[in-house]
Coordinates of C-alpha atoms in Angstrom, one line a residue:
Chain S
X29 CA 9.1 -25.3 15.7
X30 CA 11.3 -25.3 12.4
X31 CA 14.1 -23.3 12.6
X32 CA 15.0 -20.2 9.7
X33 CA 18.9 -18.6 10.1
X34 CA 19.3 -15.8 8.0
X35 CA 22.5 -14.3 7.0
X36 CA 23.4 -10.9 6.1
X37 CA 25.8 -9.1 4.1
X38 CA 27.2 -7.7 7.5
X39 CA 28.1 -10.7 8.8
X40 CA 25.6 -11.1 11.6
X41 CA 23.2 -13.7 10.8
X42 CA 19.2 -14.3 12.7
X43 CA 18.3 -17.6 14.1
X44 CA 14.4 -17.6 14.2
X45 CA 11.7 -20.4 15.3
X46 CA 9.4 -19.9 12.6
X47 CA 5.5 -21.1 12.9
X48 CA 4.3 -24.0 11.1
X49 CA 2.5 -22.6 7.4
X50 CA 4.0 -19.1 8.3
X51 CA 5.9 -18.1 5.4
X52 CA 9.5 -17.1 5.9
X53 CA 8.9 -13.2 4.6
X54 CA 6.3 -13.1 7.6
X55 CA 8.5 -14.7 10.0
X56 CA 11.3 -12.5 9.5
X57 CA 9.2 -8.9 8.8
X58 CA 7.1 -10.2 12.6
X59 CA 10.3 -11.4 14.7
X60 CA 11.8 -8.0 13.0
X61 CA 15.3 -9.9 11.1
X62 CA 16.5 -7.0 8.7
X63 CA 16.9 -7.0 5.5
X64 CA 13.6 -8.4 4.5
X65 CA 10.8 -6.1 3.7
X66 CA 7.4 -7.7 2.6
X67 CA 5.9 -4.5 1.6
X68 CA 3.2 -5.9 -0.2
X69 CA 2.3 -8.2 2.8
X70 CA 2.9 -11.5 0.6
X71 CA 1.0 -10.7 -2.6
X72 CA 3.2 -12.2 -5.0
X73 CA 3.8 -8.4 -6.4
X74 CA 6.5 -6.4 -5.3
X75 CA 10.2 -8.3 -5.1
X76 CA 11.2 -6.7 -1.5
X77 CA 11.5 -10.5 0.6
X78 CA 13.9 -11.4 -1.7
X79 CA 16.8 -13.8 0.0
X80 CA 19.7 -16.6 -1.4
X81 CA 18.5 -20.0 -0.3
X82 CA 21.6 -21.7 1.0
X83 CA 19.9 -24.7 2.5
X84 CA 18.5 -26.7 1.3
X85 CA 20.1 -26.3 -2.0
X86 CA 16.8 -28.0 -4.4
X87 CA 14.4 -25.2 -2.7
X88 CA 15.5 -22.8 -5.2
X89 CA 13.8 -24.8 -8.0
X90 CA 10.2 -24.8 -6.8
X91 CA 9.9 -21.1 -8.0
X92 CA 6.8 -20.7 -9.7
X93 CA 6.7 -19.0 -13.2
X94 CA 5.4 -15.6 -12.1
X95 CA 8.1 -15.7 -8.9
X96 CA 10.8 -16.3 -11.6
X97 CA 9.5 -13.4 -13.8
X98 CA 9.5 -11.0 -10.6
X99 CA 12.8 -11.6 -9.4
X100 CA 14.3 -10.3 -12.5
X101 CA 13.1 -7.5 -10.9
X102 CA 14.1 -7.7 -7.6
X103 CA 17.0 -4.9 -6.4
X104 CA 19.4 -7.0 -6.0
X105 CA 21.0 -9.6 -8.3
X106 CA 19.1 -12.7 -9.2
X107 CA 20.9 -15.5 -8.9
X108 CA 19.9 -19.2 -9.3
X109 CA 19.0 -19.8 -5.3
X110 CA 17.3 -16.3 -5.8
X111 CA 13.6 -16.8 -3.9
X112 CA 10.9 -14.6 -3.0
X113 CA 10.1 -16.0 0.8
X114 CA 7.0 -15.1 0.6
X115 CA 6.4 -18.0 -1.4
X116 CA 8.6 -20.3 0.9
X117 CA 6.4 -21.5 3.4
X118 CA 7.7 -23.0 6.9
X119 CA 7.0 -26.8 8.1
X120 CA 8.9 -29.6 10.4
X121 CA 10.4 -30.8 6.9
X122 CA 12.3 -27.0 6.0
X123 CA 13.9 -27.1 9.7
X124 CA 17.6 -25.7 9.5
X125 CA 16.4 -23.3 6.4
X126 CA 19.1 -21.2 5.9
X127 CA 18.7 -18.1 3.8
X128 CA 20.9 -15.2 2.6
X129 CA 19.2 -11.7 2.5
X130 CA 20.8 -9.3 -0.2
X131 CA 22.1 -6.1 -0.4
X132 CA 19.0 -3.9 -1.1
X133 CA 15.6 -5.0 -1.1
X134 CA 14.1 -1.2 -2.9
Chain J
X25 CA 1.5 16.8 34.0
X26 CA 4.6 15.1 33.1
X27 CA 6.8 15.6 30.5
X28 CA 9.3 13.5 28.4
X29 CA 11.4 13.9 25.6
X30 CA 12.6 11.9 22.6
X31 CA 14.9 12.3 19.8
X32 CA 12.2 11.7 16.9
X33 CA 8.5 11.7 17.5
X34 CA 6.5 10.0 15.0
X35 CA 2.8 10.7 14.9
X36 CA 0.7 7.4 14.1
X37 CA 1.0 4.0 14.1
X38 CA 0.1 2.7 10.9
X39 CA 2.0 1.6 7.9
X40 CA 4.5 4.6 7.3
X41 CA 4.8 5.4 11.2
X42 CA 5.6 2.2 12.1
X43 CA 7.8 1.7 9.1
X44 CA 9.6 4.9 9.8
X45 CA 10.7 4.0 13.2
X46 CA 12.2 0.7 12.4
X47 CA 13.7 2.1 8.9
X48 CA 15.6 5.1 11.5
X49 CA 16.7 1.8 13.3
X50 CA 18.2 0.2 9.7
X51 CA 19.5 3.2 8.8
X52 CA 22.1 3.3 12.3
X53 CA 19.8 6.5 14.0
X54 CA 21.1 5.6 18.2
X55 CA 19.0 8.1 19.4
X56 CA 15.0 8.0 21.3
X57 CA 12.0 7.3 19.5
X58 CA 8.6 7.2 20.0
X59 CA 5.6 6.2 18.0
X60 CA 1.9 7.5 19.3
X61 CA -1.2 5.4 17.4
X62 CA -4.6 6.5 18.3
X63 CA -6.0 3.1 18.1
X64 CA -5.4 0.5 20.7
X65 CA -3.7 -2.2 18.2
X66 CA 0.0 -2.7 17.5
X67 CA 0.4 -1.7 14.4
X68 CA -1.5 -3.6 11.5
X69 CA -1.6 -4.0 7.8
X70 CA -4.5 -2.8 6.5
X71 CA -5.1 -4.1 2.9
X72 CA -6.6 -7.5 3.8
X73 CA -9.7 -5.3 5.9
X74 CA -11.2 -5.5 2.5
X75 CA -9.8 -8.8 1.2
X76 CA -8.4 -11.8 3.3
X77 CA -9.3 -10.4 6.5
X78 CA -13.0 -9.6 5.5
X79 CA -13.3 -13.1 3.7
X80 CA -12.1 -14.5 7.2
X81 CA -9.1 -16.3 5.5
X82 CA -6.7 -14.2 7.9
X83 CA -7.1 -13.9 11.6
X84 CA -6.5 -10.6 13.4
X85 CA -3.4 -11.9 14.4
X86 CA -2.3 -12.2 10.6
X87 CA -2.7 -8.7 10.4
X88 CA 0.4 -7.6 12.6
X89 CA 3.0 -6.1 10.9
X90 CA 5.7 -6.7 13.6
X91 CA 5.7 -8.7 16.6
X92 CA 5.2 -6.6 19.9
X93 CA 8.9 -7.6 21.0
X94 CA 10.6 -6.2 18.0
X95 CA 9.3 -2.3 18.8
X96 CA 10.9 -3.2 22.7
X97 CA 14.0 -5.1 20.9
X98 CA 14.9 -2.0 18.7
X99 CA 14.2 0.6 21.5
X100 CA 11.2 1.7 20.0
X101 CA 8.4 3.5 22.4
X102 CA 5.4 2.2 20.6
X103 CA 2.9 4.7 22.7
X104 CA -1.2 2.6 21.6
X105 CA -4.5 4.5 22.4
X106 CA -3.0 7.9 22.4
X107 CA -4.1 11.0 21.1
X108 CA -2.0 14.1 20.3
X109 CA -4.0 17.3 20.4
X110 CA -2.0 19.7 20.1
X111 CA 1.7 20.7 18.5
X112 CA 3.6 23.4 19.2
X113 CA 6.3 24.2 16.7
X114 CA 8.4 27.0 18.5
X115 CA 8.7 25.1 21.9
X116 CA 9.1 21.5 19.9
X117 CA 6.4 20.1 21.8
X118 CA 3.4 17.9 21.4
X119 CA 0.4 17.8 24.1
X120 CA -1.4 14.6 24.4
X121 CA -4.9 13.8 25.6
X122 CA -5.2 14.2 29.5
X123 CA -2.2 16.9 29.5
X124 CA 1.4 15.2 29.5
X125 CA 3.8 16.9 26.9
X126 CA 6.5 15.0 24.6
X127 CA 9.5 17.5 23.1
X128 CA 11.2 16.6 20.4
X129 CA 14.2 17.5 18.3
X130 CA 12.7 16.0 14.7
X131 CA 9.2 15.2 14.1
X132 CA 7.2 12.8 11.4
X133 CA 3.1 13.3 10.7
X134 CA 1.9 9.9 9.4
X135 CA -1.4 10.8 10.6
X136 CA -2.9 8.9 7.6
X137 CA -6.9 9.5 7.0
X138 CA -10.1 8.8 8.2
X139 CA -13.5 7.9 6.2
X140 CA -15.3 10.2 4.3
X141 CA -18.7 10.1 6.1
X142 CA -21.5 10.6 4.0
X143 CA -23.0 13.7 3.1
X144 CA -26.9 12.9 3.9
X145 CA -28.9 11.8 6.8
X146 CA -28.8 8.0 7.6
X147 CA -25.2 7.4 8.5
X148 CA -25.4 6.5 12.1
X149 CA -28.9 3.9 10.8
X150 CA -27.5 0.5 12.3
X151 CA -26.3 -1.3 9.4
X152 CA -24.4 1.5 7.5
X153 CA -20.4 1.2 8.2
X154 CA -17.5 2.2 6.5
X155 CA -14.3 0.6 6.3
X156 CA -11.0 1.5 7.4
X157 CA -9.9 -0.1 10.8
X158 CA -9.5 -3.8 12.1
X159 CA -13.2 -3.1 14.0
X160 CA -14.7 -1.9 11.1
X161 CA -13.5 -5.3 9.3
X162 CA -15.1 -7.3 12.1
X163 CA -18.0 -5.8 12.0
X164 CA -18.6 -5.9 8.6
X165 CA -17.3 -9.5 8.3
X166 CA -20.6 -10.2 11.2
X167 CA -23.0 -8.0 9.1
X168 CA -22.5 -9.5 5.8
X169 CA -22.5 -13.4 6.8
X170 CA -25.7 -12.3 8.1
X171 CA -27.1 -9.9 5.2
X172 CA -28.9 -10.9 2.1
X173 CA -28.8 -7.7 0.6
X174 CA -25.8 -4.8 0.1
X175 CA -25.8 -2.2 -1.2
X176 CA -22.1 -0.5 -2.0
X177 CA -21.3 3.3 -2.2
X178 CA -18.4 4.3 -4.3
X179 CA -16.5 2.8 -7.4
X180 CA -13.3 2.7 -5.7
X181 CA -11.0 0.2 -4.6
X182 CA -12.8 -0.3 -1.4
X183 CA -15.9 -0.5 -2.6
X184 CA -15.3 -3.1 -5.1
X185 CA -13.4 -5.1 -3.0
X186 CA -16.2 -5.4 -0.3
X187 CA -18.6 -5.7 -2.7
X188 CA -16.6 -8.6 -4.7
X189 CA -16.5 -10.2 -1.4
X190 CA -20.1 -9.9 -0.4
X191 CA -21.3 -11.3 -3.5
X192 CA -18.5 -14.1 -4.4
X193 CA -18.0 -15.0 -0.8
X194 CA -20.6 -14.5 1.1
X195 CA -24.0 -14.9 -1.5
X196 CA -25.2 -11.7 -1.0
X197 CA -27.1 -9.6 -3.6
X198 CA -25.0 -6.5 -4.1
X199 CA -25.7 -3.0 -5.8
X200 CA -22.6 -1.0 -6.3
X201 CA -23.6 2.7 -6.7
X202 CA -21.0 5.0 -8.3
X203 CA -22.0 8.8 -9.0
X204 CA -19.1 9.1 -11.9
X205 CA -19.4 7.7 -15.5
X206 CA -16.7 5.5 -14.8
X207 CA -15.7 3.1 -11.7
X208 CA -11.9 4.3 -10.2
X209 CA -12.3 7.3 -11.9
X210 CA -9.2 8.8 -9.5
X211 CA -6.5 5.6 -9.7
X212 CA -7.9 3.9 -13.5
X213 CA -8.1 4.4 -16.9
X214 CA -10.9 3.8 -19.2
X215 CA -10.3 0.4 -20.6
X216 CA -9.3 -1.0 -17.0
X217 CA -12.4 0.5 -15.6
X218 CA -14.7 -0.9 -18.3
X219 CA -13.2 -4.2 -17.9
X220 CA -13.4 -4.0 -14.2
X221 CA -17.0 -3.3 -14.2
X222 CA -17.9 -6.4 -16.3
X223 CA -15.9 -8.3 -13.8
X224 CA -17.6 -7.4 -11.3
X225 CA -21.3 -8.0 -13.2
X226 CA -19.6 -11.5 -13.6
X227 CA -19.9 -11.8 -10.1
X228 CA -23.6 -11.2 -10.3
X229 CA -23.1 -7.4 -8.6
X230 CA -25.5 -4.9 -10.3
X231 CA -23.1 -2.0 -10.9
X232 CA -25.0 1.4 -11.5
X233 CA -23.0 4.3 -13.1
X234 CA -23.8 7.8 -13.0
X235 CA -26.2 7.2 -10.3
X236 CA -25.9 9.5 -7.4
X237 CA -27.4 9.2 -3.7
X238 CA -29.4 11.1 -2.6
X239 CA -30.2 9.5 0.8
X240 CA -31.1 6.6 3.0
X241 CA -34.1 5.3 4.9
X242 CA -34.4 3.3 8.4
X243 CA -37.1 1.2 10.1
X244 CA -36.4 0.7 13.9
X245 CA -33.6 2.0 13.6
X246 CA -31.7 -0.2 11.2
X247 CA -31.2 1.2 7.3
X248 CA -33.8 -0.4 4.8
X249 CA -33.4 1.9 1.9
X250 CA -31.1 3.2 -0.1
X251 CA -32.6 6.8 -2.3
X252 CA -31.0 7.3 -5.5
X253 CA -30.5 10.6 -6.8
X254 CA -33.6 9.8 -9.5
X255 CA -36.0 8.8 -6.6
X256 CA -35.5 5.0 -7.2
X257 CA -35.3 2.9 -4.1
X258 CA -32.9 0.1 -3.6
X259 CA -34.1 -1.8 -0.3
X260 CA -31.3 -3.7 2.0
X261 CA -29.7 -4.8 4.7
X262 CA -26.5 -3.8 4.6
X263 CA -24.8 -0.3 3.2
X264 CA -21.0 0.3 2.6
X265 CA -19.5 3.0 1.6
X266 CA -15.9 4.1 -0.2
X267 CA -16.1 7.9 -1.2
X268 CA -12.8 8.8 -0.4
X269 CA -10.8 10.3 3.0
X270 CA -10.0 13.1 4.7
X271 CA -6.6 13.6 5.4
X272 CA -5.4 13.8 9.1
X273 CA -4.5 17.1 8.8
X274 CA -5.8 18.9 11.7
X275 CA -3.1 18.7 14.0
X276 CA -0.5 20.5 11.3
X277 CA -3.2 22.8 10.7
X278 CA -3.8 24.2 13.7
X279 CA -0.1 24.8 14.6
X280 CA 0.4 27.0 11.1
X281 CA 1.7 24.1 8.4
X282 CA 0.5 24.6 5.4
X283 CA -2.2 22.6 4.1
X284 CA -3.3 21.6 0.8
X285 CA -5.4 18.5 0.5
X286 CA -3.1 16.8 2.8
X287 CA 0.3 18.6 4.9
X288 CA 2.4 20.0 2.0
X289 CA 5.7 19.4 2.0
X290 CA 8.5 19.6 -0.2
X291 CA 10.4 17.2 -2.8
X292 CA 12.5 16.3 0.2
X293 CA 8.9 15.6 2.3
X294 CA 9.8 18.4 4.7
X295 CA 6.8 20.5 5.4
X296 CA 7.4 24.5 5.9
X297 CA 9.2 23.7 9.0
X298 CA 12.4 21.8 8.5
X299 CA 11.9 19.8 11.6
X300 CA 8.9 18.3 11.4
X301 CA 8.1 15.7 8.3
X302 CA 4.3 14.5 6.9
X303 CA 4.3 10.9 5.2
X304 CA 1.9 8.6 4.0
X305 CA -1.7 9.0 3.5
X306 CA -2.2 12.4 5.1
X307 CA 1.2 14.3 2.9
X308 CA 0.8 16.4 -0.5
X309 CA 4.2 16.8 -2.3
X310 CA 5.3 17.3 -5.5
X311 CA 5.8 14.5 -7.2
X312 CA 8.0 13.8 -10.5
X313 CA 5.7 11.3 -12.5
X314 CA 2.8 14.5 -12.3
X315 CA 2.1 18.0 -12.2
X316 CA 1.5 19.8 -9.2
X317 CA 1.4 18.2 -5.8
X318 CA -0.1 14.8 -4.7
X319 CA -1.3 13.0 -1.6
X320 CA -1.9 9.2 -2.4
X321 CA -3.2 6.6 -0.5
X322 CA -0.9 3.6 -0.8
X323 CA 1.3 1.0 1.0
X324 CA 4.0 1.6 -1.7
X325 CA 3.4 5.4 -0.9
X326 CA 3.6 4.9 3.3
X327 CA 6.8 2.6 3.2
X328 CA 9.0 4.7 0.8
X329 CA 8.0 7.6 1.9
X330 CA 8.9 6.5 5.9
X331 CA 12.3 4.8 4.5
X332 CA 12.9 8.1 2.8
X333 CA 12.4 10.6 5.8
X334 CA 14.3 7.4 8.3
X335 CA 17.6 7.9 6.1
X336 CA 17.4 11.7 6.3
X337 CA 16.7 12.2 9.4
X338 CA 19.5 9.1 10.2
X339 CA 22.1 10.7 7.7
X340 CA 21.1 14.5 8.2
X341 CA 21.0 14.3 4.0
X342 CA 18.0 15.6 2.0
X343 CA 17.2 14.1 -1.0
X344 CA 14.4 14.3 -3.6
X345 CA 11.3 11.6 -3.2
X346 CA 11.4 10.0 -6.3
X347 CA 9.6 6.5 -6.0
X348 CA 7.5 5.3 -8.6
X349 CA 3.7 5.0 -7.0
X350 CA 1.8 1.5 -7.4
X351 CA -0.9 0.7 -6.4
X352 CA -3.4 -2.9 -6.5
X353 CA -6.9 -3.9 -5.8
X354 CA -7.7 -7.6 -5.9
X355 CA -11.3 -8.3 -6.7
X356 CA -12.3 -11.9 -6.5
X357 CA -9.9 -13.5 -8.6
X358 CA -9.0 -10.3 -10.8
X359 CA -6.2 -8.5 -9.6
X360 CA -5.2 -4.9 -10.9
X361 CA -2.1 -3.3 -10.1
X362 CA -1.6 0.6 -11.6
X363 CA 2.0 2.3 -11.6
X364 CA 3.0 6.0 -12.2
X365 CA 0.3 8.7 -11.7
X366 CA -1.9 8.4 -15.2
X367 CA -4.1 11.6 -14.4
X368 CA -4.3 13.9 -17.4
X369 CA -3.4 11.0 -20.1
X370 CA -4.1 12.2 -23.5
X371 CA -3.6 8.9 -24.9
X372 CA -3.8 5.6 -23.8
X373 CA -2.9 2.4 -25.8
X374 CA -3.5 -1.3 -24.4
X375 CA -0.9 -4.3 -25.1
X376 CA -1.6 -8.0 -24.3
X377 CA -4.7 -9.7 -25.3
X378 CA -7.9 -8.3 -23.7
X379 CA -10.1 -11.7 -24.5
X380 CA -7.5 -13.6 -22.6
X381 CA -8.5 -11.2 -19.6
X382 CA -4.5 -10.3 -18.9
X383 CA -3.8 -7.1 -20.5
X384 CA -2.3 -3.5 -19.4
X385 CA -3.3 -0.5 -20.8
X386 CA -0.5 2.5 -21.0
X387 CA -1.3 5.9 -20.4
X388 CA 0.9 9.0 -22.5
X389 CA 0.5 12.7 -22.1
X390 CA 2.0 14.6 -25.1
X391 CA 3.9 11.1 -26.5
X392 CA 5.7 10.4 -22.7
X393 CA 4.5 8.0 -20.5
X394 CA 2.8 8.5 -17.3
X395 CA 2.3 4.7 -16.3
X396 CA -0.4 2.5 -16.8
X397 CA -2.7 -0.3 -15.3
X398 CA -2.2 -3.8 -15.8
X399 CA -5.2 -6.5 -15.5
X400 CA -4.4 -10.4 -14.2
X401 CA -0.7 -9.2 -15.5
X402 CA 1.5 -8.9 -12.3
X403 CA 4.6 -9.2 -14.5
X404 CA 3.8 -6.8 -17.1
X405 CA 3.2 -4.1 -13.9
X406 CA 6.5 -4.9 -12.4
X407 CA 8.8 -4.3 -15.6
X408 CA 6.6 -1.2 -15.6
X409 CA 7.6 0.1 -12.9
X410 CA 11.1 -1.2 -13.4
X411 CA 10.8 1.6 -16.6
X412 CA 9.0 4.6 -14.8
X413 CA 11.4 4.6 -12.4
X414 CA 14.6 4.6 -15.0
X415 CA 15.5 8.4 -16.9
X416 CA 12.9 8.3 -19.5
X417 CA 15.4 10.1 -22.1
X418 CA 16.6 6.7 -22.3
X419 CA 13.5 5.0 -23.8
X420 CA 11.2 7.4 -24.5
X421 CA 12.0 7.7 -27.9
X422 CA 11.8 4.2 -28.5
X423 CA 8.2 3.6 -27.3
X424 CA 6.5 6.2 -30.0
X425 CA 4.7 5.5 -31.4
X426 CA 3.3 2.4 -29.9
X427 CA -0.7 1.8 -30.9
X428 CA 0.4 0.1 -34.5
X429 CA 2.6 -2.4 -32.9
X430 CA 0.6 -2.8 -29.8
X431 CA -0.7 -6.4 -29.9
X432 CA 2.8 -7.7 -30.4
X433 CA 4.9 -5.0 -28.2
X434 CA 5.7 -7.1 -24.7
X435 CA 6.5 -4.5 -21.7
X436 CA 8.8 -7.3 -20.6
X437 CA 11.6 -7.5 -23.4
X438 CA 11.2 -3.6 -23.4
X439 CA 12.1 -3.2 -19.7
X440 CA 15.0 -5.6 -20.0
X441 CA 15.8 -3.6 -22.8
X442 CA 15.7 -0.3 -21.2
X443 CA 18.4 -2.6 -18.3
X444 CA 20.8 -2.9 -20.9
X445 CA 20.9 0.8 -22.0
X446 CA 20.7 1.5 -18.6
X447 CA 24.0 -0.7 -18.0
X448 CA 25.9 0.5 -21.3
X449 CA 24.4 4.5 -19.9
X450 CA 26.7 3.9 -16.6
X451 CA 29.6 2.1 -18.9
X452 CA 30.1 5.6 -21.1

């Protein structure tokens, strides 16, 4: 199973298996990692699983348009790796994801 | 009889409940909690019932909100197929079915709601369901791979969902019967509605306004007729119905909380008693984007309103609730999303192009803005809500008045707009 870590702004990080087509909101909102919220349940519509992709570093350009839009609205700062995982689904190939969570998520 | 005590009791085990327990975890609270849920599942999302989940997209096992092990990780007593009957607010405690007692120092009602059953004859006719848990989904999902015709009660969310499933999904001929002028006549503005209702006669549903029922009809058992309130006869297979909830409010009622609508409690979502908390579906407060006191039916509304009682019970600080509502409904491919509370709009002006089937209409009582509903345009509803939920001095002047420059105005560039007063606000 592909591996997610995520890091937080404490310090303590999360080292999940993650199922295959799962996306990594789900995963982290099911195996309970903080800092990741989901509250719409992966509809694409309310900014609250937003993380910092760390690795791997091209993930952050497969955004699609209406992500992009949203995460000017996220809580936190967008930044370029700024993702919404709900959109970043898990396979063999994203094995050693690594992903930031941010400050605040509401 | 045993009896146990924890720290926070939380009554339910849906959205906000569950939500409430974990946020006390986030929010550093060390000290016991326990989370009773009348149904046997772990705690579930329930949105999809009418979309995903009914379409048979998402498995049951989609629906979990957490995994079983997080509630055990975090030292959460996740307490399934329990019912409280009975609370009793000068001893602390709470009295489940077959007699054991919990006591408790703080306590949250996320009791939620149940269906509103139908007022006529005909609702236990085999074939007549409404929809609100996981086995009302499955047995829908059976009835209406099976059904030719459907007939749908209610103009809601719920209804429309179902019956844009039914028809686009599963072939079915569908009637929607709504009894108002106007289909989400408590969540949607005019323009939204109208637009909505063509939708959904794209879809090949026959939607009936202003049409009442008056009753329904068996054979063997099984419903075969629908009555309108004008005597004409709709024959089916299958009814659904969405008119609404009622509140699970029986529980504060009978210990002495006041009621009205749903458990009333204060800005801070206290109810009378300081101790004990209502959240979610089954809680009236008073709300700062409307007059008066609300109780809405939301997941925005369940999972702010549990992260806002988590951090005051955690912190012992009581705040105002002052989340911006939202709401969505996605109906084949259509999707509208509303934010703010648009009830008693004396205005309402719509930007975006209409034709192109993406637009949001705005809502304004006396020149300030209540909120609005935005159609197939996700990122209009965000910076939306990115507005309501700034001081309005800041922009309100700036959006009046709107309707002459409508088709050009983009709610966008005005909410980033609205960021960089914001910014320059804090600055001075």
């Amino acid at each position: 199973m592909p591996k997610v870590t995520y890091l937080h702004a404490d310090g303590t990080e999360d080292v999940v298996d993650a199922q295959d087509g799962v996306s990594v909101m789900r995963t982290a909102v099911t195996k309970g990692v903080k800092g990741i919220v989901g509250e719409c349940g992966g509809e694409l519509m309310c900014a609250t699983c937003h993380v910092y992709v760390l690795k791997p570093v091209n993930l952050a350009s497969e955004r699609s348009e209406d992500e992009d839009e949203m995460l000017e609205f996220a809580a936190s700062p967008r930044r370029d790796n700024s993702r919404l995982s709900c959109q970043i689904i898990m396979d063999e190939p994203l094995d050693g994801l690594v992903v930031e969570t941010p400050e605040a998520q509401n | 009889m045993a009896r146990v005590k924890f720290d926070v009791v939380i009554i339910g085990a849906g959205k906000a409940g569950s939500q409430c327990a974990v946020s006390l975890r986030d929010e550093g609270f060390a000290g016991t909690i326990a989370v009773f849920g009348d149904e046997p599942s772990i705690p579930y999302d329930r949105p999809p019932l009418s979309k995903a989940f009914l379409t048979g997209v998402e498995a049951t096992e989609d629906l979990v909100l957490r995994a079983q092990s997080v509630y055990a990780d975090q030292k959460i007593d996740l307490i399934l197929d329990t019912r409280v009957i009975a609370l009793d607010r000068l001893n602390h405690t709470l009295e489940l079915e077959g007699g054991d007692e919990v006591e408790f120092d703080e306590l949250v009602i996320a009791t939620g709601a149940r269906v509103r059953p139908l007022p006529f004859d005909g609702v236990d006719l085999d074939g007549v369901t409404g929809l609100r848990t996981i086995d009302d989904a499955v047995q829908l999902r059976a009835r209406l791979q099976e059904a030719d015709r459907v007939v749908v009660i209610g103009g809601g969310f719920i209804g429309l969902e179902v019956a844009a499933v039914a028809a686009s999904v599963f072939g079915c001929t569908v009637t929607l019967v709504e009894a108002l002028p106007q289909l989400m006549s408590r969540t949607g503005l005019p323009e939204s509605a109208a637009y909505v209702a063509a939708h959904q006669r794209a879809l090949g549903i026959d939607v009936l306004l202003n049409t009442p029922v008056k009753g329904l009809r068996g054979e063997g058992g099984r419903v075969a007729v629908v009555v309108l309130g004008d005597g004409r006869e709709l024959a089916t297979d299958v009814v659904v119905y969405g008119i609404g909830v009622i509140p699970g409010t029986d529980l504060a009622e009978s210990a002495g909380l006041e009621v009205a609508n749903g458990i009333l409690v204060d800005r801070t979502l206290a109810t009378s008693d300081p101790h004990i908390w209502a959240i979610g579906d089954c809680a009236s407060y008073p709300s700062v984007f409307t007059a008066g006191v609300v109780r809405l039916e939301s997941v925005q509304n369940a999972t702010d309103q549990a992260r806002h009682v988590a951090r005051a019970i955690a912190t012992g600080k009581r705040e105002p609730y002052v989340s911006v509502p939202w709401f969505w409904s996605d109906q084949a491919e259509m999707r509208i999303q509303t934010a703010g509370l648009t009830t008693g709009f004396d205005e309402t002006v719509v930007v975006g192009n209409r034709e192109d089937g993406a637009f949001t209409v705005l809502a304004f009582l006396d020149g300030r803005l209540l909120g609005g509903d935005s159609v197939n345009a996700s990122r209009d509803h965000l910076a939306l809500r990115k507005i309501l939920g700034t001081e309005p001095s800041l922009w309100s002047a700036l959006l009046t008045p709107l309707a002459a420059r409508a088709k050009e105005f983009s709610l966008r560039e005005f909410a980033r707009n609205v960021d960089s007063l914001k910014a320059s606000e804090t600055v001075l």
